Short mmCIF file of C-alpha atoms in Angstrom, two decimals:
data_model
loop_
_atom_site.label_atom_id
_atom_site.label_comp_id
_atom_site.label_asym_id
_atom_site.label_seq_id
_atom_site.Cartn_x
_atom_site.Cartn_y
_atom_site.Cartn_z
CA MET A 7 138.03 133.05 138.43
CA ASP A 8 140.60 134.33 136.18
CA GLU A 9 140.55 136.91 133.72
CA ARG A 10 140.13 134.48 130.71
CA THR A 11 137.01 132.67 132.49
CA ARG A 12 135.33 135.76 132.79
CA ALA A 13 136.02 136.52 130.04
CA PHE A 14 134.06 134.26 128.93
CA ILE A 15 130.85 133.62 131.43
CA VAL A 16 130.53 137.33 130.67
CA SER A 17 130.33 136.88 126.73
CA LYS A 18 128.02 134.36 127.30
CA PHE A 19 125.77 136.01 129.43
CA GLN A 20 125.96 139.11 127.29
CA ASP A 21 125.06 136.39 124.34
CA TYR A 22 121.70 135.62 125.87
CA TYR A 23 120.85 139.39 127.01
CA SER A 24 121.24 140.16 123.48
CA THR A 25 117.87 137.86 123.02
CA ALA A 26 116.46 137.63 126.32
CA GLN A 27 112.55 139.14 127.44
CA LEU A 28 112.90 140.04 130.66
CA THR A 29 109.76 139.86 133.34
CA LEU A 30 109.48 143.55 134.51
CA PRO A 31 107.80 144.20 138.01
CA PRO A 32 104.88 146.90 137.78
CA GLU A 33 105.97 150.22 137.99
CA PHE A 34 109.39 149.79 137.11
CA THR A 35 111.09 153.28 136.60
CA SER A 36 109.93 154.04 140.26
CA ARG A 37 112.02 150.77 141.46
CA GLU A 38 115.76 150.56 143.04
CA TRP A 39 118.03 148.56 141.03
CA GLY A 40 120.96 146.34 141.86
CA PHE A 41 123.88 144.67 141.08
CA LEU A 42 126.13 142.19 141.20
CA GLU A 43 129.31 141.68 138.57
CA PHE A 44 131.37 138.71 137.70
CA GLY A 45 135.12 139.45 139.36
CA SER A 46 137.38 137.86 142.28
CA ALA A 47 135.47 137.11 145.53
CA ASP A 48 137.99 139.79 146.77
CA ASP A 49 136.48 143.18 144.33
CA VAL A 50 132.68 141.83 144.19
CA PHE A 51 130.45 144.15 145.50
CA MET A 52 126.48 145.65 145.07
CA LYS A 53 126.14 148.16 142.29
CA ARG A 54 122.43 149.65 143.63
CA HIS A 55 120.84 152.74 143.95
CA ARG A 56 120.86 152.93 140.09
CA ASP A 57 117.33 153.52 138.71
CA PHE A 58 115.95 153.24 134.96
CA GLY A 59 113.43 155.76 133.22
CA SER A 60 112.59 153.65 129.82
CA GLU A 61 113.02 149.28 129.35
CA GLY A 62 115.36 150.73 126.79
CA GLU A 63 117.81 151.93 129.56
CA LEU A 64 117.73 148.67 131.28
CA TYR A 65 118.40 146.29 128.23
CA ASP A 66 121.38 148.06 127.71
CA TYR A 67 122.76 148.05 130.45
CA LEU A 68 122.01 144.31 130.89
CA ARG A 69 123.27 143.40 127.43
CA GLY A 70 126.42 145.61 128.34
CA MET A 71 127.31 145.12 131.78
CA ALA A 72 126.59 141.16 131.69
CA PRO A 73 125.98 141.26 135.71
CA ALA A 74 126.16 137.88 137.19
CA HIS A 75 123.04 139.01 139.61
CA ALA A 76 120.17 141.57 138.48
CA TYR A 77 117.83 142.53 141.42
CA TYR A 78 115.39 144.94 141.64
CA SER A 79 113.61 146.42 144.96
CA VAL A 80 110.29 145.46 145.92
CA ALA A 81 109.74 149.14 147.04
CA TYR A 82 108.24 151.65 145.34
CA TYR A 83 110.14 154.75 145.88
CA GLU A 84 109.37 158.30 144.70
CA TYR A 85 113.26 158.86 144.14
CA PRO A 86 114.49 154.90 143.03
CA GLY A 87 117.87 156.73 142.56
CA ALA A 88 118.76 158.46 145.39
CA PRO A 89 122.14 157.13 146.87
CA LYS A 90 120.52 157.07 150.66
CA MET A 91 117.75 155.23 151.35
CA LYS A 92 115.92 157.87 153.61
CA GLU A 93 116.00 160.32 150.35
CA LYS A 94 114.17 157.43 148.40
CA ASN A 95 111.63 158.49 149.92
CA TRP A 96 109.37 154.81 150.14
CA LEU A 97 105.62 155.16 148.89
CA LYS A 98 104.90 151.32 148.88
CA ALA A 99 106.27 147.05 148.41
CA ASP A 100 104.83 144.37 147.40
CA LEU A 101 104.75 141.77 149.61
CA ILE A 102 107.09 138.68 148.70
CA PHE A 103 108.05 135.40 149.51
CA ASP A 104 110.90 133.11 149.83
CA ILE A 105 111.05 129.21 149.79
CA ASP A 106 115.03 128.55 150.20
CA SER A 107 115.33 124.85 149.58
CA ASP A 108 118.73 124.46 151.32
CA HIS A 109 116.72 125.47 154.15
CA LEU A 110 114.15 122.88 154.27
CA PRO A 111 114.24 119.78 156.78
CA GLY A 112 115.11 116.76 156.04
CA LYS A 113 117.88 114.79 154.23
CA ILE A 114 119.26 116.24 150.97
CA ASN A 115 120.40 113.63 148.74
CA SER A 116 120.92 115.88 145.65
CA TYR A 117 121.04 119.54 144.26
CA GLY A 118 117.97 117.63 141.59
CA ASP A 119 116.25 116.75 145.17
CA MET A 120 116.78 119.97 146.64
CA LEU A 121 115.30 121.91 143.88
CA GLU A 122 112.00 119.45 144.34
CA LYS A 123 111.93 119.40 148.30
CA GLY A 124 111.75 123.29 147.60
CA LYS A 125 108.54 123.01 145.01
CA LYS A 126 106.62 121.10 146.70
CA GLU A 127 107.23 123.39 149.85
CA THR A 128 106.67 126.01 147.02
CA LEU A 129 102.95 124.20 146.28
CA LYS A 130 102.22 124.13 150.30
CA LEU A 131 102.89 127.66 150.01
CA LEU A 132 100.55 128.68 147.80
CA ASP A 133 97.52 127.05 148.86
CA PHE A 134 97.39 129.11 151.99
CA LEU A 135 97.87 132.16 149.98
CA ILE A 136 95.09 130.75 147.83
CA THR A 137 92.49 128.92 150.21
CA ASP A 138 93.48 131.38 153.47
CA PHE A 139 94.27 134.65 152.42
CA GLY A 140 91.88 134.30 149.37
CA PHE A 141 93.76 135.78 146.14
CA ASP A 142 93.29 135.32 142.63
CA GLU A 143 95.54 133.39 140.99
CA SER A 144 96.56 136.14 138.77
CA ALA A 145 97.32 138.07 141.26
CA VAL A 146 100.50 135.61 142.46
CA HIS A 147 103.11 135.26 140.30
CA ALA A 148 106.06 132.55 140.36
CA VAL A 149 109.33 132.45 140.07
CA PHE A 150 111.94 130.38 139.95
CA SER A 151 115.06 131.66 141.47
CA GLY A 152 117.45 130.58 139.31
CA GLY A 153 119.58 128.61 141.94
CA ARG A 154 118.16 127.15 144.99
CA GLY A 155 114.17 127.89 145.57
CA TYR A 156 111.30 129.74 144.14
CA HIS A 157 109.74 133.21 144.68
CA PHE A 158 106.54 134.22 144.98
CA HIS A 159 105.69 138.38 144.04
CA ILE A 160 102.10 139.88 144.69
CA SER A 161 101.55 142.91 144.06
CA ASP A 162 97.90 143.21 144.66
CA PRO A 163 97.10 146.58 145.71
CA SER A 164 95.30 144.92 149.23
CA VAL A 165 99.07 143.87 150.10
CA LEU A 166 101.04 147.34 149.09
CA SER A 167 101.03 149.25 152.80
CA LEU A 168 101.09 146.66 154.57
CA GLU A 169 104.37 147.00 156.64
CA SER A 170 106.61 144.68 158.21
CA PRO A 171 105.12 143.49 161.58
CA GLU A 172 102.47 142.47 159.30
CA ARG A 173 103.62 141.28 157.24
CA ARG A 174 105.52 139.04 159.97
CA GLU A 175 102.06 137.66 160.52
CA ILE A 176 101.49 136.06 157.37
CA VAL A 177 105.06 134.71 157.41
CA ASP A 178 103.68 133.46 161.23
CA TYR A 179 100.28 131.73 159.87
CA VAL A 180 101.54 130.19 157.35
CA SER A 181 104.64 128.22 159.91
CA SER A 182 102.17 127.77 162.20
CA LYS A 183 103.85 129.62 164.47
CA GLY A 184 102.08 130.76 168.14
CA LEU A 185 98.90 128.11 167.04
CA ASP A 186 96.81 127.11 169.84
CA LEU A 187 95.26 123.88 169.83
CA GLU A 188 93.30 125.43 172.44
CA ARG A 189 91.34 127.48 170.79
CA ILE A 190 90.58 124.77 167.93
CA PHE A 191 89.17 121.56 170.13
CA THR A 192 86.65 123.24 171.94
CA THR A 193 82.94 122.75 173.26
CA LYS A 194 79.78 124.36 172.67
CA GLU A 195 76.29 124.11 173.82
CA ILE A 196 73.66 123.23 172.37
CA SER A 197 69.63 123.58 172.91
CA GLY A 198 67.68 120.85 174.43
CA ASP A 199 65.69 119.22 177.88
CA ALA A 200 68.43 118.25 179.34
CA GLY A 201 70.91 120.14 181.74
CA THR A 202 73.62 122.34 180.86
CA GLU A 203 76.61 120.51 182.41
CA SER A 204 75.17 117.84 179.55
CA ALA A 205 74.17 120.04 176.59
CA LYS A 206 77.44 120.58 176.06
CA MET A 207 79.00 118.37 172.38
CA SER A 208 82.81 118.70 171.36
CA MET A 209 83.37 120.90 168.48
CA PHE A 210 86.08 122.34 166.27
CA VAL A 211 85.54 124.00 162.47
CA ALA A 212 84.09 121.99 160.03
CA GLU A 213 86.36 121.17 156.73
CA ASP A 214 85.88 124.12 154.89
CA ASP A 215 85.01 126.41 156.78
CA GLY A 216 88.69 128.09 156.35
CA GLY A 217 91.45 128.90 158.32
CA TRP A 218 93.86 126.48 159.73
CA SER A 219 90.87 124.48 162.23
CA SER A 220 89.56 123.52 159.09
CA ARG A 221 93.48 121.81 158.01
CA ILE A 222 93.24 120.39 160.54
CA ASN A 223 89.77 118.94 160.54
CA ARG A 224 91.04 117.40 157.06
CA TYR A 225 94.52 116.10 158.18
CA LEU A 226 92.95 114.39 161.75
CA ILE A 227 90.10 112.41 159.49
CA SER A 228 92.03 112.18 156.27
CA TYR A 229 95.51 110.39 158.50
CA LEU A 230 92.86 108.66 160.65
CA SER A 231 90.89 107.75 157.86
CA SER A 232 93.80 105.81 155.78
CA LEU A 233 95.37 104.38 159.15
CA ALA A 234 92.16 102.47 160.01
CA LYS A 235 92.72 100.83 157.01
CA SER A 236 95.77 99.86 157.75
CA PRO A 237 96.98 95.95 159.12
CA ASN A 238 99.64 98.12 161.39
CA ALA A 239 97.47 101.26 162.43
CA MET A 240 97.36 99.79 166.16
CA GLU A 241 101.61 99.60 165.69
CA ILE A 242 101.57 103.16 164.44
CA LEU A 243 98.89 104.24 166.43
CA THR A 244 100.86 103.10 170.01
CA GLY A 245 104.07 104.70 168.85
CA PHE A 246 102.19 108.01 169.49
CA LYS A 247 103.03 109.29 173.66
CA GLY A 248 100.26 109.31 175.87
CA ILE A 249 98.43 106.84 172.85
CA GLY A 250 97.53 102.73 174.48
CA GLU A 251 95.98 99.96 173.09
CA LYS A 252 92.01 100.71 174.07
CA THR A 253 92.99 104.13 172.77
CA ALA A 254 94.33 103.08 169.44
CA GLY A 255 90.96 100.68 169.38
CA ASN A 256 88.75 103.59 169.84
CA LEU A 257 90.36 106.10 166.87
CA ILE A 258 90.32 102.85 164.50
CA ASP A 259 86.53 101.55 165.42
CA VAL A 260 85.60 105.25 164.96
CA PHE A 261 87.38 106.43 161.43
CA LYS A 262 85.92 102.78 160.53
CA ASP A 263 82.28 104.20 160.96
CA GLU A 264 81.39 106.40 158.11
CA HIS A 265 78.28 108.31 160.23
CA LYS A 266 80.84 109.34 162.79
CA VAL A 267 83.59 109.92 159.75
CA ALA A 268 80.50 112.62 158.22
CA ALA A 269 80.06 113.98 161.33
CA LEU A 270 83.27 114.63 162.21
CA LYS A 271 83.97 116.67 158.27
CA ARG A 272 81.10 119.16 160.02
CA GLY A 273 82.51 120.01 162.55
CA ASN A 274 81.11 117.22 165.69
CA ILE A 275 84.05 115.48 167.27
CA ASP A 276 81.30 113.79 169.78
CA ALA A 277 82.90 110.63 168.04
CA LEU A 278 85.60 111.23 170.39
CA ARG A 279 84.09 112.22 173.61
CA ASN A 280 86.12 109.48 174.62
CA ILE A 281 89.87 110.64 173.67
CA ARG A 282 91.44 112.61 175.48
CA LYS A 283 92.16 116.11 173.65
CA GLY A 284 95.82 115.65 174.77
CA VAL A 285 95.59 112.24 172.48
CA LEU A 286 94.48 114.91 169.14
CA GLU A 287 96.57 117.39 170.16
CA THR A 288 99.66 114.62 169.80
CA ILE A 289 98.65 113.67 166.55
CA VAL A 290 97.72 117.30 165.63
CA SER A 291 100.99 118.21 165.99
CA HIS A 292 101.95 115.68 164.20
CA GLY A 293 100.50 116.84 161.00
CA ILE A 294 101.17 120.19 161.75
CA SER A 295 104.60 120.40 160.79
CA GLN A 296 103.45 118.37 156.88
CA MET A 297 101.30 121.52 156.30
CA ALA A 298 103.44 124.36 157.63
CA ALA A 299 105.35 126.31 154.99
CA CYS A 300 109.00 126.98 155.81
CA VAL A 301 108.95 130.27 154.58
CA ASP A 302 112.36 132.21 154.68
CA GLU A 303 110.97 135.40 157.51
CA PRO A 304 113.11 137.72 156.67
CA VAL A 305 112.39 138.09 153.55
CA THR A 306 109.09 138.87 153.22
CA ALA A 307 109.23 141.63 156.14
CA ASP A 308 112.12 143.00 154.71
CA ILE A 309 109.45 146.24 152.80
CA LYS A 310 112.61 147.63 151.32
CA ARG A 311 114.04 144.19 149.57
CA LEU A 312 116.16 143.52 146.20
CA ILE A 313 114.44 140.30 144.32
CA ARG A 314 115.96 139.07 141.40
CA LEU A 315 114.73 139.88 138.32
CA PRO A 316 112.64 137.40 136.94
CA GLY A 317 114.39 136.73 132.83
CA SER A 318 117.21 137.34 134.28
CA LEU A 319 120.71 134.35 134.57
CA HIS A 320 121.69 133.27 138.58
CA GLY A 321 125.45 134.00 138.43
CA LYS A 322 125.72 131.04 140.94
CA SER A 323 124.31 128.73 138.35
CA GLY A 324 124.10 130.25 134.81
CA MET A 325 120.06 129.08 134.74
CA LYS A 326 117.03 131.88 133.72
CA VAL A 327 114.93 132.87 137.12
CA THR A 328 112.25 131.85 135.09
CA ALA A 329 109.03 133.30 135.78
CA LEU A 330 105.82 130.58 135.94
CA ARG A 331 101.94 131.06 136.06
CA ILE A 332 100.24 128.87 139.07
CA ASP A 333 99.55 126.51 136.21
CA GLU A 334 103.27 125.52 134.98
CA LEU A 335 104.49 125.19 138.35
CA GLU A 336 103.99 121.31 139.76
CA MET A 337 105.25 120.29 136.14
CA PHE A 338 108.55 122.66 135.31
CA GLU A 339 112.04 120.60 136.53
CA PRO A 340 114.86 123.58 137.01
CA LEU A 341 117.32 121.54 135.87
CA ASN A 342 115.77 121.45 132.33
CA ASP A 343 113.54 123.97 131.65
CA ALA A 344 115.86 127.19 133.18
CA VAL A 345 118.85 126.12 131.56
CA VAL A 346 119.35 128.70 128.34
CA PHE A 347 122.65 127.41 127.35
CA GLY A 348 123.22 124.94 124.43
CA ASP A 349 125.05 121.52 123.36
CA LYS A 350 128.32 122.98 121.69
CA SER A 351 131.49 121.39 123.04
CA VAL A 352 133.41 123.77 125.13
CA LYS A 353 137.07 122.62 127.34
CA ILE A 354 137.08 123.29 130.95
CA LYS A 355 139.71 122.36 133.50
CA ALA A 356 138.20 121.45 136.61
CA ILE A 357 139.56 122.33 140.53
CA LYS A 358 137.47 119.35 141.59
CA PRO A 359 135.20 116.21 140.80
CA PHE A 360 131.53 117.13 140.57
CA ALA A 361 128.30 115.65 139.95
CA VAL A 362 124.86 117.81 138.24
CA GLN A 363 122.02 116.54 136.47
CA MET A 364 121.06 118.45 134.00
CA LYS A 365 118.98 118.51 131.19
CA GLY A 366 118.23 114.58 131.92
CA LYS A 367 121.83 113.57 131.44
CA ASP A 368 123.63 112.35 134.22
CA LEU A 369 127.20 114.90 134.74
CA MET A 370 130.45 113.83 136.18
CA VAL A 371 133.71 115.40 135.51
CA GLU A 372 136.82 114.79 137.01
CA GLU A 373 139.94 116.91 138.55
CA GLY A 374 141.75 118.06 135.61
CA LEU A 375 141.23 119.20 131.72
CA GLN A 376 138.40 117.75 129.43
CA GLU A 377 135.14 118.97 127.43
CA VAL A 378 131.54 118.97 128.11
CA PRO A 379 128.31 120.62 127.26
CA GLU A 380 128.29 124.45 126.87
CA TYR A 381 125.63 124.28 129.05
CA ALA A 382 127.42 122.23 132.15
CA ALA A 383 130.61 124.54 131.23
CA VAL A 384 128.44 127.77 132.53
CA TYR A 385 126.56 125.83 135.70
CA LEU A 386 130.67 124.90 136.24
CA ILE A 387 132.04 128.03 136.27
CA CYS A 388 129.17 129.70 137.82
CA ARG A 389 129.82 127.22 140.81
CA GLY A 390 133.58 128.26 141.40
CA VAL A 391 134.75 124.02 140.02
CA ALA A 392 135.60 124.75 136.87
CA GLU A 393 137.85 127.91 134.42
CA TYR A 394 138.11 128.31 131.24
CA GLY A 395 139.66 126.86 128.31
CA SER A 396 142.99 124.33 129.02
CA HIS A 397 145.65 126.40 130.53
#
């Protein structure tokens, strides 16, 4: 980034911060702050160990310095501005989750496609937080990172004192790590006149009892009930390892029977007693990868991590780090809703061809001089594929 380009982008960020409304974290005066400024790759480094005693101090800093990136610590400290970590005196920390869209499995066709995949993964994680962990929606704060993904911030008192190992266990749970299917598909003795051997019934948790067992119940029934109605059911089922035509036929018959399906929903899988447990585990294993949430474990486990400030700008995109209510998350369109700069025409020199879709428009730039809307100029400069002006 040459000096002329740096001056342009800093001025644009200063314009934004002159009127920006930030979403400050709870007890923000107890947080460590860190900033990265615009510059060449050789002279960029994190300025951290900062603290602010008032909102005014923080706003003045952002308006004056217009950093490329603004962060605060998930930790609360007694002395957040101390120059060494051991001197800060850690008190507690928010619980943070990071969904990084470019780390998700599967093919990515475009930036917009990547962000959409990230949002779907974020909604999946949200369901775990609300349904399995019981957090109230008001306690879960969603944030679009301004770049590639989404964060969840949780400041509920029940999680603030958790250490790193306990936070890793939470990530293990939502990502299905260590999930033991042997403990989910089991048997239960029932009372009656029959001998003990014949008084056992196959069981697993009912669909509304909670936890991974219930998720598996709902998946297994939903998937096989839907498949049983498909003309390709036999072909699809025999495509699973270990499932022959006879077993596939039995599964189709069971899941076409409403009474048997109703019993399955209650946790009674006796209707599947002729189906080998390994067959059910094969089908469920296929579904677990779809149900599990892909979370960046080091971010959640790090109780001294710095996280992006909602309301700030992301220095590699020029887009807003956007705080979202839970009811806003599904309809949020980052390439429109997080774009803060206008349509005024700006001259740039593109270093290489580049394509992006922003504000509902497909933008294609070729190498060389051209004019683009301001929001695109900021984005392209932040991405390092364009310089400002005609020189």
